[in-house]
Amino acid sequence: MIPSSTAAVVSFLLLLAPGIVWQLQRDRHMPSVKETVLLEASRVVLASLAATGVAAVLLFWVWLPLYRRLQAFEPTTVAESLPYLGAVVATSSLACALALGLSLWRFPRTAPIEPGRLWNRAFIRWVPEGGSDPYLIVELLDGTTWKGTFQGLDADPEDSQRNIALGGRLRRRKPNETKFSKISETGRVALLLEPQIRSIQVLYVEEPVEEQ
């Protein structure tokens, strides 16, 4: 009898892995909607069954002699199960490749959805290579507008606890003012709480934008 831990690995490779590959690719092209856990799990399992079934048919020349061997005796140790585990890995790999290939055919364009927040992409990933830190113009809900160089942001998963830091040549314009006032040239940082932010303009420039 195959050990239960090995059976768990086999179940994952055949019943979950190909579906997870498909789901990950699908999520990069189709916006996620609120679904029940049962529906999400069912989609993964069904996709896995379809891909694994096709892969098993394509690898029948691998499974047929193993099936005949299984009729003669039942493996009782991991060592005796290695040929079967090898076939499982090969089938799962082919099934994952089929799922990936189907996703590339179904979604041929570049994926518009990427994991992670747009903040991370705009402040870090989209910065031109060799360029300076982004210069931000941040408008708050109360009408106050800040200008400064991006210094960093919190990784707290709760938006209500996440801050963004501006530094460099800090400028601020209050709701009742028409011009920006100088806060500092260097050596001061402003921490802005995300729930208080209405909009952010991100400028990829060498020098800070002069206040207007």
Coordinates of C-alpha atoms in Angstrom, one line a residue:
M1 CA 0.0 0.0 0.0
I2 CA 1.3 3.5 -0.9
P3 CA 2.0 5.7 2.1
S4 CA -0.6 8.3 2.8
S5 CA 1.9 11.2 2.4
T6 CA 2.9 9.9 -1.1
A7 CA -0.8 9.6 -2.0
A8 CA -1.3 13.2 -1.0
V9 CA 1.5 14.3 -3.3
V10 CA 0.0 12.2 -6.1
S11 CA -3.4 13.7 -5.6
F12 CA -2.0 17.2 -5.7
L13 CA 0.0 16.6 -8.9
L14 CA -2.9 15.0 -10.7
L15 CA -6.0 16.8 -9.3
L16 CA -4.7 20.3 -8.4
A17 CA -1.5 21.3 -10.1
P18 CA -2.7 21.6 -13.7
G19 CA -5.8 23.4 -12.6
I20 CA -3.7 25.9 -10.5
V21 CA -1.6 26.6 -13.6
W22 CA -4.7 27.3 -15.6
Q23 CA -6.3 29.5 -12.8
L24 CA -3.1 31.5 -12.4
Q25 CA -3.0 32.3 -16.1
R26 CA -6.7 33.0 -16.2
D27 CA -6.5 35.5 -13.3
R28 CA -3.9 37.5 -15.2
H29 CA -6.4 38.2 -18.0
M30 CA -9.8 38.1 -16.4
P31 CA -10.7 40.2 -13.3
S32 CA -11.5 38.1 -10.3
V33 CA -15.1 38.1 -9.1
K34 CA -16.4 37.2 -5.7
E35 CA -17.1 33.5 -5.7
T36 CA -17.6 30.7 -3.1
V37 CA -14.6 28.5 -2.2
L38 CA -16.5 25.5 -3.6
L39 CA -16.8 27.2 -7.0
E40 CA -13.2 28.2 -7.1
A41 CA -12.0 24.7 -6.0
S42 CA -14.3 23.0 -8.5
R43 CA -12.9 25.0 -11.4
V44 CA -9.4 24.0 -10.4
V45 CA -10.3 20.4 -10.0
L46 CA -12.2 20.2 -13.2
A47 CA -9.5 21.9 -15.2
S48 CA -7.0 19.4 -13.6
L49 CA -9.1 16.4 -14.5
A50 CA -9.4 17.5 -18.1
A51 CA -5.7 18.2 -18.5
T52 CA -4.6 15.1 -16.6
G53 CA -7.1 12.9 -18.6
V54 CA -5.6 14.1 -21.9
A55 CA -2.1 13.7 -20.6
A56 CA -2.8 10.2 -19.4
V57 CA -4.2 9.3 -22.8
L58 CA -1.0 10.7 -24.5
L59 CA 1.2 8.7 -22.1
F60 CA -0.8 5.5 -22.3
W61 CA 2.5 3.8 -23.4
V62 CA 3.9 4.7 -20.0
W63 CA 0.9 3.7 -17.9
L64 CA 0.0 0.4 -19.7
P65 CA 3.0 -1.6 -18.6
L66 CA 2.7 -0.1 -15.1
Y67 CA -0.9 -1.3 -15.0
R68 CA 0.1 -4.8 -16.0
R69 CA 2.8 -4.7 -13.4
L70 CA 0.3 -3.6 -10.8
Q71 CA -1.9 -6.6 -11.6
A72 CA 1.0 -8.9 -10.7
F73 CA 1.8 -7.3 -7.3
E74 CA 0.9 -4.3 -5.2
P75 CA 3.8 -1.9 -4.2
T76 CA 4.2 -1.7 -0.5
T77 CA 7.2 0.7 -0.1
V78 CA 8.2 4.0 -1.6
A79 CA 11.0 2.3 -3.5
E80 CA 8.6 -0.1 -5.2
S81 CA 6.3 2.9 -6.0
L82 CA 9.0 4.9 -7.7
P83 CA 8.1 3.9 -11.3
Y84 CA 4.5 4.9 -10.6
L85 CA 5.5 8.2 -9.0
G86 CA 7.7 8.9 -12.0
A87 CA 4.7 8.3 -14.3
V88 CA 2.6 10.6 -12.1
V89 CA 5.2 13.3 -12.3
A90 CA 5.5 12.9 -16.1
T91 CA 1.7 13.0 -16.4
S92 CA 1.4 16.0 -14.2
S93 CA 4.1 17.9 -16.0
L94 CA 2.5 17.2 -19.3
A95 CA -0.9 18.2 -17.9
C96 CA 0.5 21.5 -16.6
A97 CA 2.1 22.1 -20.0
L98 CA -1.2 21.5 -21.7
A99 CA -3.0 23.8 -19.3
L100 CA -0.3 26.5 -19.9
G101 CA -0.5 26.0 -23.7
L102 CA -4.3 26.2 -23.6
S103 CA -4.1 29.4 -21.7
L104 CA -1.7 30.9 -24.2
W105 CA -4.1 30.0 -27.0
R106 CA -7.2 31.3 -25.0
F107 CA -5.4 34.5 -24.0
P108 CA -2.9 35.3 -26.7
R109 CA -2.3 39.0 -25.7
T110 CA 0.0 40.3 -23.0
A111 CA -1.5 39.8 -19.6
P112 CA -3.0 43.2 -18.4
I113 CA -3.5 42.0 -14.8
E114 CA -0.4 41.4 -12.6
P115 CA -0.2 40.4 -9.0
G116 CA 0.5 43.1 -6.5
R117 CA -0.8 46.6 -6.2
L118 CA -0.6 49.4 -8.8
W119 CA 1.3 51.4 -6.2
N120 CA 4.2 49.0 -6.3
R121 CA 4.2 49.0 -10.1
A122 CA 4.0 52.7 -10.4
F123 CA 6.5 53.6 -7.7
I124 CA 9.0 50.8 -8.3
R125 CA 8.6 48.6 -11.3
W126 CA 7.8 51.3 -13.9
V127 CA 10.6 53.6 -12.9
P128 CA 13.0 53.9 -15.9
E129 CA 16.2 52.0 -15.5
G130 CA 18.8 54.3 -14.1
G131 CA 16.2 57.0 -13.4
S132 CA 15.7 58.9 -10.2
D133 CA 12.9 58.2 -7.7
P134 CA 9.4 59.2 -8.9
Y135 CA 8.2 62.7 -8.1
L136 CA 4.6 62.6 -6.8
I137 CA 1.8 65.1 -6.7
V138 CA -0.6 63.8 -4.0
E139 CA -4.1 65.3 -3.5
L140 CA -5.8 64.5 -0.2
L141 CA -9.6 64.3 0.4
D142 CA -9.6 67.6 2.2
G143 CA -8.2 69.4 -0.8
T144 CA -4.6 69.6 0.4
T145 CA -2.0 68.8 -2.3
W146 CA 1.5 67.7 -1.6
K147 CA 4.6 67.5 -3.9
G148 CA 7.7 65.6 -3.2
T149 CA 10.0 62.7 -4.1
F150 CA 8.8 59.2 -3.4
Q151 CA 10.7 57.8 -0.4
G152 CA 8.8 54.6 0.4
L153 CA 5.5 53.0 1.5
D154 CA 4.3 50.5 4.1
A155 CA 3.7 46.9 3.4
D156 CA 0.8 46.6 5.9
P157 CA -2.0 44.6 4.2
E158 CA -4.6 47.0 5.7
D159 CA -5.1 50.1 3.6
S160 CA -6.2 52.0 6.7
Q161 CA -2.7 51.4 8.2
R162 CA -0.6 52.0 5.1
N163 CA 1.5 55.2 4.7
I164 CA 3.3 56.7 1.8
A165 CA 6.4 58.9 2.4
L166 CA 7.4 62.0 0.5
G167 CA 10.7 63.7 0.8
G168 CA 13.2 65.8 -1.0
R169 CA 11.9 69.3 -1.9
L170 CA 8.6 69.1 -0.1
R171 CA 5.8 71.5 -1.2
R172 CA 2.2 71.9 0.1
R173 CA -0.9 73.7 -1.1
K174 CA -3.8 74.0 1.3
P175 CA -7.4 74.1 0.1
N176 CA -7.7 77.8 0.4
E177 CA -4.4 78.6 -1.2
T178 CA -3.5 79.1 -4.9
K179 CA 0.3 78.5 -4.7
F180 CA 2.4 75.9 -3.2
S181 CA 4.4 76.8 -0.1
K182 CA 7.9 75.5 0.6
I183 CA 8.0 73.0 3.5
S184 CA 11.7 72.0 3.2
E185 CA 14.5 71.6 0.7
T186 CA 15.9 68.4 2.3
G187 CA 15.9 66.5 5.5
R188 CA 12.1 66.3 6.1
V189 CA 9.6 63.5 5.3
A190 CA 5.8 63.8 5.1
L191 CA 3.8 60.6 5.9
L192 CA 0.5 60.5 4.1
L193 CA -2.2 57.9 5.2
E194 CA -3.7 56.0 2.3
P195 CA -7.4 56.5 3.3
Q196 CA -6.8 60.3 3.1
I197 CA -5.5 60.2 -0.4
R198 CA -7.8 61.1 -3.4
S199 CA -5.3 60.9 -6.2
I200 CA -1.6 60.5 -7.0
Q201 CA 0.2 61.8 -10.1
V202 CA 3.5 60.0 -10.7
L203 CA 6.2 61.8 -12.7
Y204 CA 9.4 60.0 -13.8
V205 CA 11.7 63.0 -14.1
E206 CA 15.3 63.7 -13.3
E207 CA 14.6 66.9 -11.3
P208 CA 11.7 67.8 -9.1
V209 CA 8.9 69.7 -10.8
E210 CA 8.8 73.4 -9.8
E211 CA 5.8 74.5 -7.9
Q212 CA 3.2 76.4 -9.7

